[in-house]
């Protein structure tokens, strides 16, 4: 280990401290590691300023072994590198601003007669508002040909990904479903629930696409609860978004079967009907913007949680004062003050699984 | 209206387009897969030339309606290939048709260039690596010691001076696919043992000293600003020679970087010298802290700089195109 040169945290690795422990978010490799708060403090205080031997001196050589242990951990995970003091200015931090080319990012549509009649208008409106990811929910068992014909609306569209949730129908033969998914690269995931079998179909040529047959009955109106960190997102988009926005709700709307606009299918509140007003107009409702801006840094308890910039909490926060402070009525399964999940004894060894990036990696071949 | 010429699979172009849509800018995307009909009419009347591009299924685009042109990559394809069969003339005539078509591509870009604000140009594809290295050297940038030769003895004496060398294409190399395998040219290490097996004479090859790297820089240049990233490729033996040998499990660390001002100024002069408004520049910072210029790629990818550094280059490109459109002042007839 390099004891004499100044150490520096790679700019893609971010420290996030919670009440009892901290996490190093490795946004590039989409991994993270828990570290004790004291190590986070040491990094924050001396990053780009001191060498390991200087840090040992600072603590009057009282904790040399611990410091060695800490720093070998950081080196082994490639969280830090070493440099000469004169080089420090070359390595700025990442600017954490968040920008998106549109108002909407994800729209859920309950496919019913209304969508059948107005699909062109709806899709044109949400495309114009910047939406590129769409979720189609069929509340009942739906036959293959109906879904296939609905997908034709998307063949010339600007959508990047389509997620489908439908009830099982005997016409949803495995082979035909696979063929359809193969043909439409936009389908990111197709969940066929209430099926006679449970199977995750992953074909090699699928890339990131997947088909899931599930015996479970899917209740579209029930709020999915998270009981561990499995659904958290660890990437630069979500990290920067969480610094400014509510990472779950921002840019997300749902159009229920009768055309009512909601913030999510499982929420009760209605924001007008898309048959009466254009979606753009409905989005002017100040309650929507307020919710989208309810970031974790302003939310009681969450603001002291080390997961706050990867968490995809879907609970509706309540505004408790004029200063945009938010709180929740339903407790989270995670307690940042004890670092424990309600359903687990200890979570120290928790392995975070994060979703893969949506966009294809840029592999540059020489021209 | 903004005209974009790009390859149809270029994801970065789509991302720039999302921003153009967001800012409600009118644009048309042409790709090298479109069968385009080009009509250029030059007459004695003053004012811009009368040029029309027609893409089947889309409205014809008249030159007069275009105020910005973005050449991203690819070229307008020649869709008309009347010759088939193996007769000896057909090769020559096909070549002639190809060259005529190439000239139309060049003309199109020249016409765009003379009257419209544009980002990127078709001619940028033909930037000569050696010409660029020479200009860089003369403008005060350090370059790797370089030799181009057809003789073994030259390489042997070069390797004596610089025992660790690399060789790479002078041009853009090649990419082709046979069955499921894609072949493309990479940078290859060269040392005395390898050279031993060489014949006495061979076609021109480029040899460069292999620089002991501290880290690599990939810089995106737009108008006169530099957006730099540093790639810590030396940690990983798999990528230490050429960071395009991606290690997908443990990708190299990529972080934002601030260039020293003198290097920025030298690079700016170099871009001006070749009249390049946008592109990717590769540099190496050596173990003894020298900034060594490697090459510039006018049509290089920028996502791998933009995304990890959170630079939003896609938005910056879109804004540049919009800004150019507003500033286009046409020659008045
Ligand atoms: S919802 Fe739970 S896990 Fe998420 S930030 Fe709040 S306390 Fe942490």
XYZ file of C-alpha atoms and ligand atoms in Angstrom:
708
model
C 0.000 0.000 0.000
C 1.177 3.471 -0.802
C 1.689 5.129 2.589
C 3.286 8.362 1.520
C 1.111 9.692 -1.281
C -2.189 11.443 -0.767
C -5.208 9.185 -1.130
C -8.238 10.088 -3.227
C -11.672 8.548 -3.532
C -12.542 7.828 -7.176
C -15.195 10.349 -8.213
C -17.569 7.548 -9.184
C -17.537 6.266 -5.590
C -19.750 8.250 -3.262
C -19.981 8.198 0.495
C -23.460 8.266 1.937
C -23.696 8.312 5.697
C -26.675 7.162 7.663
C -27.435 7.269 11.325
C -25.517 4.108 12.218
C -23.351 3.258 9.244
C -22.342 4.476 5.825
C -22.298 3.073 2.322
C -19.830 3.590 -0.472
C -21.961 3.750 -3.612
C -19.868 2.524 -6.522
C -21.948 4.078 -9.289
C -19.751 2.778 -12.034
C -19.630 -0.884 -11.100
C -23.105 -0.705 -9.610
C -21.989 -2.232 -6.349
C -21.855 -0.936 -2.830
C -20.164 -1.683 0.461
C -21.136 -0.841 4.002
C -18.510 0.961 6.027
C -18.504 2.232 9.606
C -19.325 5.913 10.017
C -15.901 6.571 11.479
C -14.244 5.468 8.243
C -16.625 7.681 6.264
C -15.544 10.577 8.476
C -11.876 9.839 7.894
C -12.389 9.712 4.132
C -14.401 12.906 4.093
C -11.899 14.763 6.214
C -8.695 13.705 4.479
C -9.727 12.855 0.908
C -7.237 14.529 -1.450
C -5.410 16.078 1.500
C -3.467 13.511 3.495
C -1.501 10.312 3.006
C -2.027 7.204 5.115
C 1.086 7.872 7.165
C -0.074 11.436 7.797
C -3.439 10.143 8.966
C -1.697 7.768 11.352
C 0.297 10.694 12.701
C -2.880 12.747 13.019
C -4.251 10.078 15.356
C -0.872 9.958 17.121
C -0.263 6.395 15.951
C -2.899 5.116 18.326
C -5.001 3.379 15.677
C -2.383 2.317 13.118
C -3.729 -1.230 12.767
C -7.312 -0.121 12.228
C -6.217 2.505 9.737
C -4.209 -0.134 7.861
C -7.205 -2.422 7.847
C -9.517 0.329 6.625
C -7.231 1.424 3.851
C -6.472 -2.052 2.577
C -10.217 -2.543 2.323
C -10.508 0.664 0.278
C -7.588 -0.291 -1.949
C -8.825 -3.856 -2.478
C -12.195 -2.602 -3.619
C -10.520 0.008 -5.803
C -12.412 2.796 -4.081
C -9.299 4.969 -3.737
C -6.090 5.739 -5.573
C -2.951 7.650 -4.659
C -1.602 10.839 -6.133
C 0.812 13.726 -5.662
C -0.650 16.815 -4.007
C -0.081 18.882 -7.140
C -2.386 16.534 -9.088
C -5.366 16.932 -6.790
C -7.024 19.710 -8.825
C -7.213 17.385 -11.828
C -9.772 15.138 -10.161
C -12.945 17.124 -9.519
C -16.030 15.601 -7.980
C -18.904 14.613 -10.230
C -21.454 17.366 -10.646
C -24.644 15.892 -9.209
C -27.148 17.840 -11.236
C -30.037 15.887 -12.680
C -31.631 16.633 -16.023
C -34.173 14.745 -18.052
C -35.355 15.462 -21.587
C -39.027 15.426 -20.717
C -41.628 15.750 -18.022
C -42.589 12.100 -17.948
C -40.236 9.185 -17.604
C -42.535 6.236 -16.986
C -46.223 5.808 -17.712
C -48.384 2.893 -16.625
C -51.492 2.285 -18.692
C -54.288 -0.026 -17.706
C -55.351 -1.437 -21.040
C -59.115 -1.411 -21.329
C -61.706 -0.224 -23.855
C -60.602 3.377 -23.352
C -57.058 2.577 -24.470
C -58.422 0.606 -27.405
C -60.309 3.686 -28.543
C -57.732 6.348 -27.791
C -54.354 4.649 -27.949
C -53.030 6.917 -30.712
C -53.871 10.096 -28.825
C -52.571 8.801 -25.503
C -49.296 7.561 -26.946
C -48.764 10.773 -28.913
C -49.368 12.863 -25.795
C -47.032 10.954 -23.538
C -44.351 10.740 -26.220
C -44.453 14.492 -26.576
C -44.026 14.781 -22.814
C -40.799 12.801 -23.084
C -41.953 9.384 -21.865
C -39.764 6.576 -23.218
C -40.656 3.746 -20.833
C -44.151 2.366 -20.700
C -45.888 -0.298 -18.659
C -49.024 -1.950 -20.017
C -51.231 -3.667 -17.490
C -54.005 -6.027 -18.549
C -56.171 -6.603 -15.524
C -57.608 -9.887 -16.698
C -56.557 -12.919 -18.707
C -55.808 -11.617 -22.179
C -55.281 -13.574 -25.335
C -52.125 -13.505 -27.379
C -53.592 -11.871 -30.469
C -54.987 -8.912 -28.502
C -51.622 -8.156 -26.912
C -49.789 -8.681 -30.188
C -52.115 -6.276 -31.959
C -51.750 -3.660 -29.181
C -47.990 -3.870 -29.573
C -48.331 -2.864 -33.193
C -49.075 0.681 -32.001
C -45.479 0.815 -30.819
C -43.678 -0.404 -33.911
C -42.847 3.095 -35.134
C -42.802 4.747 -31.714
C -40.046 6.469 -29.788
C -40.466 4.205 -26.744
C -37.330 2.501 -25.487
C -38.919 -0.080 -23.280
C -42.300 -1.696 -22.786
C -43.154 -3.768 -19.743
C -46.232 -5.944 -19.992
C -48.229 -7.449 -17.163
C -51.081 -9.701 -18.171
C -53.187 -12.482 -16.741
C -52.578 -15.956 -18.130
C -54.589 -17.096 -21.104
C -54.132 -20.501 -22.767
C -53.251 -18.753 -26.056
C -50.110 -17.343 -24.425
C -48.020 -20.268 -25.611
C -44.444 -20.127 -24.515
C -43.070 -20.346 -28.066
C -45.272 -17.630 -29.447
C -44.576 -15.318 -26.550
C -40.833 -15.873 -26.992
C -41.135 -15.152 -30.696
C -43.007 -11.917 -30.086
C -40.508 -10.754 -27.473
C -37.675 -11.571 -29.844
C -39.258 -9.530 -32.577
C -39.939 -6.509 -30.420
C -36.728 -5.364 -28.823
C -38.710 -2.804 -26.920
C -40.313 -5.396 -24.627
C -38.147 -5.342 -21.526
C -40.234 -7.677 -19.398
C -43.484 -9.603 -19.737
C -45.070 -10.917 -16.580
C -47.801 -13.478 -17.148
C -49.472 -14.018 -13.809
C -52.065 -16.509 -12.563
C -50.339 -19.014 -14.844
C -50.351 -22.814 -14.370
C -46.550 -22.772 -14.032
C -43.847 -20.569 -12.598
C -40.916 -20.058 -14.906
C -38.434 -17.363 -15.762
C -37.666 -17.549 -19.464
C -34.309 -16.180 -20.368
C -33.094 -16.864 -23.823
C -29.501 -16.105 -24.569
C -30.264 -13.787 -27.451
C -32.743 -11.888 -25.276
C -30.092 -9.598 -23.826
C -31.921 -7.848 -21.023
C -35.385 -8.973 -22.025
C -37.261 -11.490 -19.941
C -40.522 -13.359 -19.735
C -41.909 -14.491 -16.413
C -44.729 -16.983 -15.978
C -45.978 -16.865 -12.412
C -48.551 -18.917 -10.567
C -49.162 -16.016 -8.199
C -52.165 -13.806 -8.724
C -51.068 -10.255 -9.390
C -53.071 -7.519 -7.745
C -52.334 -4.375 -9.764
C -53.989 -2.162 -7.153
C -51.916 -3.371 -4.200
C -48.831 -1.380 -3.273
C -45.787 -3.640 -3.591
C -43.854 -3.438 -0.337
C -40.131 -3.850 -0.202
C -38.755 -5.862 2.661
C -35.116 -5.773 1.615
C -32.850 -3.794 -0.651
C -33.392 -6.008 -3.688
C -35.322 -3.448 -5.721
C -33.008 -0.529 -5.031
C -31.337 1.164 -7.963
C -27.662 1.888 -7.965
C -26.608 3.950 -10.923
C -25.692 7.528 -11.643
C -29.117 8.453 -13.032
C -30.972 7.270 -9.995
C -28.327 8.618 -7.604
C -28.472 12.129 -9.042
C -32.249 12.022 -9.370
C -32.611 11.111 -5.687
C -30.648 14.209 -4.733
C -33.321 16.405 -6.289
C -36.475 14.353 -6.672
C -38.546 11.534 -5.290
C -36.840 8.702 -7.151
C -39.947 6.545 -7.296
C -42.592 9.116 -8.236
C -40.688 11.635 -10.306
C -41.903 11.616 -13.913
C -44.209 8.686 -13.245
C -47.932 8.649 -13.903
C -50.596 6.063 -14.344
C -53.700 6.105 -16.516
C -56.379 3.922 -14.976
C -58.908 2.027 -17.053
C -61.483 4.813 -17.160
C -58.826 7.408 -18.020
C -58.240 8.820 -14.537
C -54.752 10.113 -14.008
C -52.982 8.861 -10.889
C -49.452 9.019 -9.524
C -49.426 5.227 -9.273
C -52.076 2.604 -9.832
C -52.108 1.666 -6.155
C -52.703 5.245 -4.984
C -56.267 6.479 -4.483
C -55.903 10.127 -5.379
C -57.218 11.163 -8.824
C -55.898 14.097 -10.842
C -58.530 14.452 -13.536
C -59.513 12.448 -16.572
C -57.524 12.319 -19.764
C -60.697 12.254 -21.841
C -61.586 15.692 -20.531
C -58.209 17.404 -20.547
C -54.873 16.852 -22.240
C -52.339 15.089 -20.005
C -50.077 18.143 -20.113
C -52.873 20.174 -18.539
C -53.566 17.567 -15.845
C -49.896 17.567 -14.919
C -50.146 21.239 -14.006
C -51.806 20.159 -10.753
C -49.372 21.494 -8.116
C -49.827 18.366 -5.990
C -48.032 16.336 -8.645
C -44.971 18.529 -8.786
C -44.848 18.681 -5.036
C -44.835 14.888 -4.818
C -42.226 14.534 -7.554
C -39.970 16.944 -5.665
C -40.355 15.230 -2.290
C -36.762 14.104 -2.028
C -35.414 11.863 0.696
C -33.135 14.593 2.041
C -36.319 16.404 3.144
C -38.096 13.334 4.465
C -38.068 12.487 8.152
C -36.155 9.270 9.006
C -35.171 8.669 5.363
C -32.830 11.641 5.492
C -30.799 9.735 8.073
C -30.766 6.519 6.089
C -27.720 5.366 4.129
C -29.960 3.926 1.391
C -31.567 7.280 0.599
C -30.004 7.757 -2.850
C -30.774 4.259 -4.120
C -34.086 3.632 -2.391
C -37.187 3.209 -4.554
C -39.667 3.778 -1.742
C -43.197 3.848 -3.177
C -45.013 5.057 -0.052
C -46.842 8.356 -0.422
C -45.103 10.951 1.735
C -47.077 13.571 3.631
C -46.024 17.190 3.682
C -45.866 18.215 7.312
C -44.892 21.875 7.147
C -44.396 24.828 4.836
C -40.682 24.149 4.506
C -41.247 21.097 2.297
C -40.599 18.641 5.061
C -42.085 15.241 4.500
C -42.917 12.259 6.639
C -44.525 8.854 6.297
C -47.447 7.360 8.155
C -46.560 3.775 7.388
C -43.140 2.786 8.724
C -40.441 1.475 6.401
C -39.262 -2.105 6.863
C -35.775 -0.766 7.333
C -34.753 1.045 10.470
C -31.734 3.271 9.866
C -31.219 3.776 13.608
C -30.600 0.085 14.243
C -29.501 -0.874 10.711
C -32.014 -3.694 10.760
C -34.761 -4.862 8.463
C -37.987 -5.763 10.205
C -37.867 -9.271 8.805
C -34.200 -9.942 9.397
C -32.130 -10.150 12.496
C -29.049 -8.486 11.149
C -28.395 -7.132 7.733
C -24.671 -6.637 7.791
C -24.108 -9.218 5.084
C -26.928 -8.042 2.966
C -26.112 -8.395 -0.679
C -27.561 -5.693 -2.806
C -28.903 -6.675 -6.132
C -29.353 -3.805 -8.478
C -31.162 -3.698 -11.742
C -29.037 -3.620 -14.873
C -28.809 -0.380 -16.813
C -31.513 0.135 -19.409
C -29.374 1.552 -22.147
C -26.955 -0.646 -24.074
C -23.308 -0.149 -23.199
C -21.400 1.785 -25.797
C -18.881 -0.616 -27.142
C -16.774 1.323 -29.469
C -15.358 -0.571 -32.354
C -12.790 1.172 -34.474
C -14.460 2.500 -37.602
C -34.597 22.719 -39.466
C -31.697 20.593 -38.279
C -30.486 17.827 -40.554
C -28.691 14.949 -38.867
C -26.724 12.352 -40.707
C -25.845 9.389 -38.543
C -25.749 5.631 -38.620
C -29.154 4.213 -37.760
C -27.865 2.214 -34.805
C -26.086 5.113 -33.110
C -27.712 5.288 -29.692
C -26.065 8.600 -28.815
C -27.818 10.238 -31.767
C -31.168 9.077 -30.384
C -30.308 10.611 -27.038
C -29.448 13.951 -28.630
C -32.751 13.737 -30.506
C -34.634 13.288 -27.218
C -33.243 16.670 -26.183
C -34.112 18.243 -29.537
C -37.671 17.039 -29.025
C -37.622 18.422 -25.502
C -36.571 21.844 -26.784
C -39.081 21.536 -29.637
C -36.477 21.941 -32.353
C -37.374 20.753 -35.846
C -35.034 18.096 -37.208
C -34.773 15.249 -39.644
C -32.554 12.236 -39.068
C -31.027 10.629 -42.112
C -29.144 7.413 -41.783
C -26.761 5.452 -43.919
C -29.510 2.901 -44.312
C -31.935 5.304 -45.929
C -32.130 5.164 -49.701
C -31.689 8.857 -50.342
C -32.018 10.682 -53.619
C -29.877 13.754 -53.799
C -30.370 16.524 -56.279
C -27.858 19.356 -56.430
C -28.599 22.093 -58.898
C -25.945 24.742 -59.526
C -26.927 27.677 -61.709
C -25.669 31.176 -62.395
C -28.159 32.720 -60.019
C -26.581 34.124 -56.899
C -27.427 32.837 -53.465
C -27.216 29.332 -52.078
C -27.293 26.342 -54.364
C -30.558 24.563 -54.916
C -30.125 21.224 -53.235
C -32.838 18.745 -52.380
C -32.566 15.503 -50.449
C -35.379 13.063 -50.839
C -35.857 10.118 -48.592
C -38.625 7.761 -49.731
C -41.617 8.071 -47.475
C -40.550 11.457 -46.117
C -41.093 14.964 -47.467
C -38.252 16.204 -49.669
C -35.888 18.436 -47.718
C -34.997 21.588 -49.519
C -31.688 23.224 -48.757
C -33.477 26.488 -48.057
C -35.297 24.925 -45.100
C -32.141 23.689 -43.406
C -30.332 25.917 -40.969
C -28.115 23.459 -39.110
C -26.352 20.322 -40.163
C -24.925 17.708 -37.829
C -22.665 15.179 -39.389
C -22.444 12.475 -36.743
C -21.185 9.439 -38.653
C -21.805 7.264 -41.692
C -22.458 8.469 -45.204
C -25.252 8.795 -47.695
C -25.456 5.367 -49.227
C -25.299 4.685 -52.903
C -28.469 2.751 -53.507
C -28.087 2.414 -57.227
C -25.872 -0.513 -58.184
C -26.681 -1.495 -61.746
C -23.714 -3.760 -62.264
C -23.617 -7.389 -61.442
C -21.835 -10.393 -62.800
C -18.169 -11.078 -63.036
C -17.141 -9.401 -66.222
C -13.762 -7.668 -65.900
C -15.127 -4.193 -66.630
C -17.658 -4.245 -63.841
C -15.041 -3.915 -61.082
C -13.646 -0.749 -62.639
C -17.032 0.707 -63.352
C -18.324 -0.130 -59.868
C -15.304 1.597 -58.431
C -15.989 4.612 -60.633
C -19.607 4.765 -59.485
C -18.483 4.494 -55.887
C -16.035 7.356 -56.323
C -18.603 9.518 -58.088
C -20.953 8.878 -55.206
C -18.249 9.687 -52.688
C -17.751 13.005 -54.498
C -21.467 13.723 -54.110
C -21.138 13.052 -50.363
C -18.227 15.454 -50.214
C -20.085 18.047 -52.267
C -23.100 17.783 -50.013
C -20.940 18.493 -47.025
C -19.113 21.299 -48.766
C -22.426 22.938 -49.703
C -23.749 22.575 -46.202
C -20.533 23.971 -44.880
C -20.485 27.062 -47.019
C -23.962 28.236 -46.134
C -25.074 26.538 -42.951
C -23.712 26.286 -39.475
C -22.671 22.722 -39.027
C -21.257 20.395 -36.427
C -18.967 17.677 -37.732
C -18.182 17.095 -41.379
C -17.875 14.136 -43.699
C -14.288 15.111 -44.481
C -13.405 14.515 -40.810
C -13.500 10.808 -41.648
C -10.363 11.261 -43.673
C -8.217 12.925 -41.051
C -4.734 11.470 -41.403
C -3.215 10.248 -38.135
C 0.320 11.183 -39.147
C -0.706 14.621 -40.338
C -2.454 15.170 -36.999
C 0.560 13.933 -35.001
C 2.846 16.231 -36.925
C 0.576 19.236 -36.409
C 0.234 18.386 -32.707
C 4.010 18.243 -32.367
C 4.430 21.584 -34.099
C 1.757 23.185 -31.927
C 3.655 22.278 -28.774
C 1.983 19.039 -27.729
C 4.028 15.990 -26.836
C 3.418 12.933 -28.994
C 4.655 9.331 -28.744
C 7.817 8.750 -30.791
C 6.516 7.348 -34.025
C 7.915 5.527 -37.029
C 6.306 4.510 -40.283
C 8.349 2.134 -42.384
C 8.379 -0.778 -44.792
C 11.673 -2.248 -43.560
C 12.539 -4.564 -40.721
C 15.914 -2.949 -40.042
C 14.195 0.399 -39.283
C 11.922 -1.203 -36.741
C 14.878 -3.010 -35.185
C 16.772 0.208 -34.593
C 13.587 1.925 -33.357
C 13.016 -0.910 -30.874
C 16.584 -0.590 -29.718
C 15.775 2.959 -28.648
C 12.271 2.152 -27.401
C 12.219 -1.502 -26.340
C 8.466 -1.494 -25.729
C 6.443 -0.536 -28.750
C 2.992 -0.857 -30.179
C 1.632 -1.003 -33.673
C -1.741 0.182 -34.863
C -3.428 1.109 -38.122
C -2.515 4.387 -39.810
C -6.068 4.599 -41.072
C -9.188 3.673 -39.175
C -8.463 -0.036 -39.493
C -11.247 -2.386 -40.407
C -14.292 -4.068 -38.970
C -15.942 -7.022 -40.591
C -18.111 -9.881 -39.596
C -17.853 -13.466 -40.790
C -20.631 -15.641 -39.494
C -20.959 -14.764 -35.817
C -17.439 -13.388 -35.356
C -16.583 -9.728 -35.643
C -13.018 -8.926 -36.569
C -11.442 -5.593 -35.889
C -8.017 -4.151 -35.510
C -6.618 -3.454 -32.085
C -3.446 -1.934 -30.831
C -0.824 -4.670 -30.538
C 2.352 -4.735 -28.439
C 5.608 -5.150 -30.309
C 9.035 -6.103 -28.990
C 12.343 -7.378 -30.353
C 11.271 -11.038 -30.256
C 8.154 -10.387 -32.279
C 10.060 -8.304 -34.811
C 12.563 -11.134 -35.288
C 9.935 -13.113 -37.169
C 9.201 -10.258 -39.589
C 10.247 -10.458 -43.262
C 12.823 -7.888 -44.425
C 10.240 -5.763 -46.202
C 6.503 -5.412 -45.776
C 3.676 -2.927 -46.425
C 3.867 0.354 -44.455
C 3.306 -0.079 -40.777
C 3.144 2.382 -37.960
C 5.205 1.750 -34.833
C 5.038 3.844 -31.701
C 6.828 3.728 -28.399
C 4.574 2.294 -25.708
C 4.217 4.942 -23.073
C 4.391 4.040 -19.402
C 0.940 5.219 -18.409
C -0.243 6.720 -15.211
C -3.692 7.140 -16.679
C -5.456 7.803 -19.975
C -7.633 10.719 -20.902
C -10.636 10.633 -23.198
C -11.748 14.150 -23.935
C -14.831 15.282 -25.743
C -14.493 18.555 -27.580
C -17.523 20.664 -28.482
C -17.207 24.115 -29.976
C -14.330 25.347 -27.892
C -14.956 23.525 -24.660
C -13.334 20.362 -23.387
C -15.143 17.738 -21.344
C -12.484 15.452 -20.018
C -12.534 12.064 -18.412
C -9.716 10.048 -16.948
C -9.543 6.301 -17.387
C -7.513 4.367 -14.877
C -6.624 1.550 -17.207
C -3.202 0.763 -15.833
C -4.711 -1.137 -12.872
C -5.948 -3.814 -15.188
C -3.578 -5.847 -17.368
C -6.468 -6.608 -19.712
C -6.961 -2.984 -20.656
C -3.596 -1.422 -19.988
C -2.645 -1.406 -23.671
C -5.910 -0.350 -25.184
C -8.799 0.522 -22.925
C -11.244 -0.599 -25.597
C -10.427 -4.165 -24.526
C -13.227 -3.769 -22.037
C -13.270 -5.669 -18.855
C -16.993 -5.922 -18.324
C -16.935 -7.388 -14.848
C -14.660 -4.768 -13.434
C -14.780 -1.809 -15.749
C -11.902 0.650 -15.527
C -12.494 3.574 -13.264
C -13.694 6.580 -15.257
C -13.894 9.972 -13.540
C -14.124 13.617 -14.557
C -10.806 15.325 -15.152
C -9.544 18.903 -15.285
C -6.940 19.521 -17.968
C -4.028 21.886 -17.320
C -4.700 25.154 -19.131
C -1.681 24.984 -21.439
C -2.710 21.541 -22.687
C -6.246 22.807 -23.314
C -4.925 25.742 -25.305
C -2.654 23.529 -27.402
C -5.522 21.161 -28.123
C -7.780 24.070 -29.037
C -5.178 25.252 -31.538
C -4.951 21.767 -32.976
C -8.716 21.530 -33.455
C -8.697 24.948 -35.080
C -5.868 23.916 -37.373
C -7.965 21.065 -38.745
C -11.236 22.998 -38.535
C -12.777 20.380 -36.255
C -15.687 21.560 -34.140
C -16.364 18.365 -32.285
C -14.691 15.067 -31.584
C -12.978 12.828 -29.087
C -9.349 13.281 -28.193
C -7.138 10.642 -26.581
C -4.220 11.541 -24.383
C -1.977 9.633 -22.038
C -0.485 10.960 -18.838
C 2.809 9.148 -18.387
C 4.309 7.912 -15.160
C 6.617 10.933 -15.202
C 3.552 13.166 -15.596
C 3.884 14.185 -19.229
C 0.663 14.793 -21.176
C 1.109 12.974 -24.461
C -1.338 13.447 -27.315
C -2.368 10.236 -29.088
C -5.116 10.961 -31.562
C -8.339 12.700 -32.329
C -11.438 10.914 -33.495
C -14.011 13.360 -34.879
C -16.807 10.806 -34.904
C -15.896 9.015 -31.675
C -18.466 7.988 -29.088
C -19.163 10.422 -26.294
C -21.517 8.456 -24.098
C -18.612 6.840 -22.297
C -17.434 10.331 -21.296
C -20.855 11.858 -20.793
C -22.507 9.244 -18.613
C -19.870 8.464 -15.972
C -18.960 12.138 -15.579
C -22.590 13.308 -15.644
C -21.718 15.907 -18.280
C -25.047 15.696 -20.178
C -23.157 16.046 -23.451
C -26.237 14.893 -25.357
C -28.105 17.960 -24.130
C -25.106 20.203 -24.802
C -24.895 18.956 -28.392
C -28.625 19.513 -28.886
C -28.331 23.048 -27.532
C -25.353 23.735 -29.777
C -27.332 22.599 -32.819
C -30.289 24.786 -31.854
C -27.987 27.701 -31.211
C -26.299 27.204 -34.603
C -29.676 27.220 -36.327
C -30.527 30.563 -34.801
C -27.230 31.985 -35.967
C -27.302 30.787 -39.546
C -27.385 33.825 -41.791
C -27.808 32.938 -45.406
C -26.210 34.684 -48.301
C -28.880 37.014 -49.553
C -29.598 36.713 -53.235
S -37.729 4.301 2.758
Fe -36.629 3.070 4.238
S -34.852 2.298 3.131
Fe -35.702 3.981 1.941
S -34.565 5.742 2.591
Fe -36.394 5.685 3.834
S -35.773 4.554 5.645
Fe -34.229 4.166 4.107
